[in-house]
XYZ file of N, CA and C in Angstrom:
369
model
N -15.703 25.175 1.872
C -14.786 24.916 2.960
C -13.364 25.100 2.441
N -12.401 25.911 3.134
C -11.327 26.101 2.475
C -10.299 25.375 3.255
N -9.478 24.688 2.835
C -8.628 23.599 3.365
C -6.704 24.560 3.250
N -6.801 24.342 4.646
C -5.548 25.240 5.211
C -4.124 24.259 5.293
N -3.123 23.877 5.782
C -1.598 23.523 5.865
C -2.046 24.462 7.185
N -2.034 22.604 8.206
C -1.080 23.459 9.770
C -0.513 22.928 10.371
N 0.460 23.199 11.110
C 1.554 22.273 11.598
C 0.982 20.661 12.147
N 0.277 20.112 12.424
C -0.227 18.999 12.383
C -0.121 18.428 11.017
N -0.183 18.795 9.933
C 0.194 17.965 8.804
C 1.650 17.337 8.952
N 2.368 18.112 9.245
C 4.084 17.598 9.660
C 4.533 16.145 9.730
N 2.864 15.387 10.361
C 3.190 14.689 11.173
C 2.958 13.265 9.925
N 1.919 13.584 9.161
C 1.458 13.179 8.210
C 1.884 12.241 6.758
N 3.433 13.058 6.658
C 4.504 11.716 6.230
C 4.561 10.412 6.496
N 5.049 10.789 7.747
C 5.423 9.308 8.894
C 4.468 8.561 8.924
N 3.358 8.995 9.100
C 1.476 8.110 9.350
C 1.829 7.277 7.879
N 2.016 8.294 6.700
C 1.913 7.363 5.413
C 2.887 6.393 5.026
N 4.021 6.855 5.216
C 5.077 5.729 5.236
C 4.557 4.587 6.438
N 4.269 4.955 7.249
C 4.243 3.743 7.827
C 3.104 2.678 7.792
N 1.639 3.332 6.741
C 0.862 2.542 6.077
C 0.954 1.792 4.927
N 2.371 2.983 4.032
C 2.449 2.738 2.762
C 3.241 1.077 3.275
N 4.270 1.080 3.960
C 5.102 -0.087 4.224
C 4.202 -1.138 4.377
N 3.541 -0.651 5.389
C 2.836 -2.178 5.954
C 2.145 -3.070 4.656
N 1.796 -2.326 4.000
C 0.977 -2.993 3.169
C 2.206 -3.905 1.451
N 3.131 -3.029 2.067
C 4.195 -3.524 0.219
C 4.758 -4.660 1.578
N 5.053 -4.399 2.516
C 5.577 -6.073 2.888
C 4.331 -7.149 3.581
N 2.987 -6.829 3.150
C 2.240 -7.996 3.502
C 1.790 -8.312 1.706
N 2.397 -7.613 0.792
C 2.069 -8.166 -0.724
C 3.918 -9.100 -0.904
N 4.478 -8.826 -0.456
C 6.394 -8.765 -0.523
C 6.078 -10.303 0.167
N 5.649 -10.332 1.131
C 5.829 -11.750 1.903
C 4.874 -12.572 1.501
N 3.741 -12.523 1.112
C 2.832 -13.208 0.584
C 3.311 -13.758 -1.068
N 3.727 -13.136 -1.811
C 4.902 -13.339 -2.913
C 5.599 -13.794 -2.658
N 6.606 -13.611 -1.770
C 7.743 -14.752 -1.341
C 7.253 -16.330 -0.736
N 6.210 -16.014 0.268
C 5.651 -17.833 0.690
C 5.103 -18.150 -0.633
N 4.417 -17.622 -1.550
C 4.017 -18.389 -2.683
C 5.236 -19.053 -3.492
N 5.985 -18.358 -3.925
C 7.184 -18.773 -4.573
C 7.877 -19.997 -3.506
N 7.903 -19.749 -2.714
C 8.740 -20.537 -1.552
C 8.169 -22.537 -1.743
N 6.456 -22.483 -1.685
C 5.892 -23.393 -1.772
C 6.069 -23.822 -3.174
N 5.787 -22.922 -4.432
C 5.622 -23.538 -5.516
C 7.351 -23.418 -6.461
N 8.372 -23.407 -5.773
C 9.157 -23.572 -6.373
C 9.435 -24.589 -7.713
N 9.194 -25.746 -7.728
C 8.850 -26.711 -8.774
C 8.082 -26.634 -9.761
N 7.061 -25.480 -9.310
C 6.381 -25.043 -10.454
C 6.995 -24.261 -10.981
N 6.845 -23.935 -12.530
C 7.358 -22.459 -13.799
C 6.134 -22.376 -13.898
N 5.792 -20.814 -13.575
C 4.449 -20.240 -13.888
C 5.091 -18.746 -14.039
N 4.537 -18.093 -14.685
C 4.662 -16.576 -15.905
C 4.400 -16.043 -13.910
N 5.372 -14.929 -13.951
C 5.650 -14.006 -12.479
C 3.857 -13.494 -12.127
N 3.111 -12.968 -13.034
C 1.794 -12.450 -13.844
C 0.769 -13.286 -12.293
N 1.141 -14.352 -13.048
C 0.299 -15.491 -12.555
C 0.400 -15.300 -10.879
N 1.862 -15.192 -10.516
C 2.366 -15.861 -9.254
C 2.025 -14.385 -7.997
N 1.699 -13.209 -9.059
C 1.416 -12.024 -7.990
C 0.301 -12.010 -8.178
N -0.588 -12.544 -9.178
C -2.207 -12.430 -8.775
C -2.249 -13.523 -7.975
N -1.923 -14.573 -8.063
C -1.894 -15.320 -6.780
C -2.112 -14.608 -5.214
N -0.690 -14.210 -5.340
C -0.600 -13.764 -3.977
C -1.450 -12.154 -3.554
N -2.456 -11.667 -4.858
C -3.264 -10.590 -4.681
C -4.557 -11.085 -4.289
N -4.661 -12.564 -4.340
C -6.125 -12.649 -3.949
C -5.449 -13.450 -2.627
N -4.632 -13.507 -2.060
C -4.430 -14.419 -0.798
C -4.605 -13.383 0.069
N -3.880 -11.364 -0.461
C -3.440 -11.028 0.420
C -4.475 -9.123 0.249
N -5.329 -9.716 -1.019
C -6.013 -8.501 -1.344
C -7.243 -7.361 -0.202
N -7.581 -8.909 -0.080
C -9.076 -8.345 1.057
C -8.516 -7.645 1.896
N -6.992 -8.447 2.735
C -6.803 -7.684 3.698
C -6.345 -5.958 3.690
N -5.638 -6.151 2.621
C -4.854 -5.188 2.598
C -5.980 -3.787 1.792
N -7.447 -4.399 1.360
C -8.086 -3.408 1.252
C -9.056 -2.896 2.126
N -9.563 -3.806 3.245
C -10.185 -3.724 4.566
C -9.103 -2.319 5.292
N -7.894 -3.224 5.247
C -7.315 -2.307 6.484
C -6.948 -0.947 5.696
N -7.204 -0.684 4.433
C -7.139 0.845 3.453
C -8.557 1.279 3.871
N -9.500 0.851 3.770
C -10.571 0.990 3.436
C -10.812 1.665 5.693
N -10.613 1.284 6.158
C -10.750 1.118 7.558
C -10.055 2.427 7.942
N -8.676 2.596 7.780
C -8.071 3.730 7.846
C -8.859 5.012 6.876
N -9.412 5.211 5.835
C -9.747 6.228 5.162
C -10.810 6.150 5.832
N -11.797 5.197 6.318
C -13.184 5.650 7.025
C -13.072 6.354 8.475
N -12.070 5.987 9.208
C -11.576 6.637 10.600
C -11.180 7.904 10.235
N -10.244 8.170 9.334
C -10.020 9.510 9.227
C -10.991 10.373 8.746
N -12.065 9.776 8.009
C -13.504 10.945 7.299
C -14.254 10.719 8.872
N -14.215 10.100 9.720
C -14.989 10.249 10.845
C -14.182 11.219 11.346
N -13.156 10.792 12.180
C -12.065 12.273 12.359
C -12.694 13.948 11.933
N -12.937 13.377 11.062
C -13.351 14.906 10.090
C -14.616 16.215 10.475
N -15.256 14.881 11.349
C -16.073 15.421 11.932
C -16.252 16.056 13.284
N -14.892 16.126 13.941
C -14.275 16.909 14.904
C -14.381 18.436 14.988
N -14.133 18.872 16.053
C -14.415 20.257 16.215
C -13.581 21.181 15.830
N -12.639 20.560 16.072
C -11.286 21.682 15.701
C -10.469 21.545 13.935
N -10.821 22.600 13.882
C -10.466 22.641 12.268
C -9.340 22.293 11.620
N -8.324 22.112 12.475
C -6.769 21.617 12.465
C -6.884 20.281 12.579
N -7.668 19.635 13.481
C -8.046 18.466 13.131
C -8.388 18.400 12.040
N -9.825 18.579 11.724
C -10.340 18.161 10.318
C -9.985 18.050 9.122
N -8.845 19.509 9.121
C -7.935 19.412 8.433
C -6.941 18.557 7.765
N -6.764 18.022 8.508
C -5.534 16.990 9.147
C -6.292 15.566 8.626
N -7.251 15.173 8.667
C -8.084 13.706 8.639
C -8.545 13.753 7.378
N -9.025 14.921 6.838
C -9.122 15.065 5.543
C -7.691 14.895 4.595
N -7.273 15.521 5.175
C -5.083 15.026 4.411
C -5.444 13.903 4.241
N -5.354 12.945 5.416
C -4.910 12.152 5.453
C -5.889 10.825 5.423
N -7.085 10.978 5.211
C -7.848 10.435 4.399
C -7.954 9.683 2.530
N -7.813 11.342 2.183
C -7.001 11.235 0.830
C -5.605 10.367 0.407
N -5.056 10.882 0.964
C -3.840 10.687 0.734
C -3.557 9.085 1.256
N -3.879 8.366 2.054
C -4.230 6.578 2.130
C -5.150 6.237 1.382
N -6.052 7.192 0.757
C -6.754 6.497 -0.633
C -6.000 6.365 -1.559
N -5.309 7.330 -1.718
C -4.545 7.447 -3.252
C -2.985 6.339 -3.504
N -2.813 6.215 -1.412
C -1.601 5.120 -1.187
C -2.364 3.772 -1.785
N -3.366 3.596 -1.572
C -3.838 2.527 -1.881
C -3.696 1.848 -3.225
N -3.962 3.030 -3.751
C -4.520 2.803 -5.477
C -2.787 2.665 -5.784
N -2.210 3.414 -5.769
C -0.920 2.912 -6.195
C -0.336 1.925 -5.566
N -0.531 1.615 -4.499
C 0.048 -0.273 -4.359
C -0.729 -0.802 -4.714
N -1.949 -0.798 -5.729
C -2.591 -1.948 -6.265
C -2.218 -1.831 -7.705
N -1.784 -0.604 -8.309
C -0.910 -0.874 -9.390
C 0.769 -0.729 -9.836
N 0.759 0.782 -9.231
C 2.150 0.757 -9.351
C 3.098 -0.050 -8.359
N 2.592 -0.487 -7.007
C 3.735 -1.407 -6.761
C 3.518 -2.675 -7.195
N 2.275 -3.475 -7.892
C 1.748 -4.132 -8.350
C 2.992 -4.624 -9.379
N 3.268 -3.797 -10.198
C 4.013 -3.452 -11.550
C 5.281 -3.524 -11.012
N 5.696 -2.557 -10.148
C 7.057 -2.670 -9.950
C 7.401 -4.323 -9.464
N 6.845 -4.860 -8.356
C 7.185 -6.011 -7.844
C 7.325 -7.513 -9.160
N 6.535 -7.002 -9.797
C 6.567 -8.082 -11.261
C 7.862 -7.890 -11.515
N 8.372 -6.720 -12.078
C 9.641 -6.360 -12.536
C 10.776 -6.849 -11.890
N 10.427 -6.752 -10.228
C 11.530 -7.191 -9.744
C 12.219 -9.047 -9.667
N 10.614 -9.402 -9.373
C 10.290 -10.877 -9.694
C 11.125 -10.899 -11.233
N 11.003 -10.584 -12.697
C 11.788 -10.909 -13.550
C 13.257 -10.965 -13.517
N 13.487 -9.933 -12.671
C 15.271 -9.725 -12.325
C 15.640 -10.356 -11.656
N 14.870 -11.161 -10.397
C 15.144 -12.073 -10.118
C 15.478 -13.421 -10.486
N 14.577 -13.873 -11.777
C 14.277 -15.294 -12.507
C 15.750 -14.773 -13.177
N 16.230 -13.667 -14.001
C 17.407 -13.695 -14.922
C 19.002 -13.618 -14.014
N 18.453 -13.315 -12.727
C 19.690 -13.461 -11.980
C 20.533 -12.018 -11.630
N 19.657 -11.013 -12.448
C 20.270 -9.597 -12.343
C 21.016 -9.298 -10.796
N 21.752 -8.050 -10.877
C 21.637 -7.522 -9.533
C 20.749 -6.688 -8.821
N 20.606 -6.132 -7.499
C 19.666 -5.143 -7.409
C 20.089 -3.612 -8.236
N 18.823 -3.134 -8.220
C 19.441 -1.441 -8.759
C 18.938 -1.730 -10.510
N 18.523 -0.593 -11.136
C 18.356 -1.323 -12.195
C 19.195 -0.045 -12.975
């Protein structure tokens, strides 16, 4: 099967940004109410985002997991521009996935430290 670029991909950015978001501010806010409650506690940042990865993990891999299965159904459409298209974008919310479970994983620690030292934003 040879996989083509057709103007329906265009659209395909926007779909991901607007999955990629949803999911860094339901890990972003779930991090912040944790901190919010356990202020009195000092616990290593480590600690305080696996925390908030098992408060906020399931969901945020259901609704990955939910979106990549709709789009491989998609796939099974008639029109090849479709299929095309669901296959993109199948992939490509798998692979969003995997990097907000590490690389924004990682980054958000980092930011959590710059926070505890008082830095500014921007690094």
């Amino acid at each position: 099967m040879h996989m083509y670029f057709v103007s329906l991909h265009q659209v395909l950015p926007f779909i991901l940004v607007g999955i990629g978001v949803d999911v860094s501010q339901e890990k972003s806010v779930t991090v912040a109410h944790l901190l919010e409650f356990q202020r009195h506690k000092v616990a290593p940042h480590g600690k305080e985002n696996l925390k908030a990865l098992e408060k906020c993990g399931m969901t945020v891999t259901l609704t990955s997991l939910t979106n990549v299965v709709v789009f491989l159904f998609g796939a099974t459409f008639s029109y090849p521009a479709v299929q095309y298209f669901c296959i993109y974008a199948a992939m490509a919310i798998f692979f969003n996935y995997v990097l907000q479970c590490t690389l924004f994983t990682a980054f958000l620690v980092k930011d959590l430290q710059r926070q505890e030292k008082r830095l500014q934003d921007g690094m």
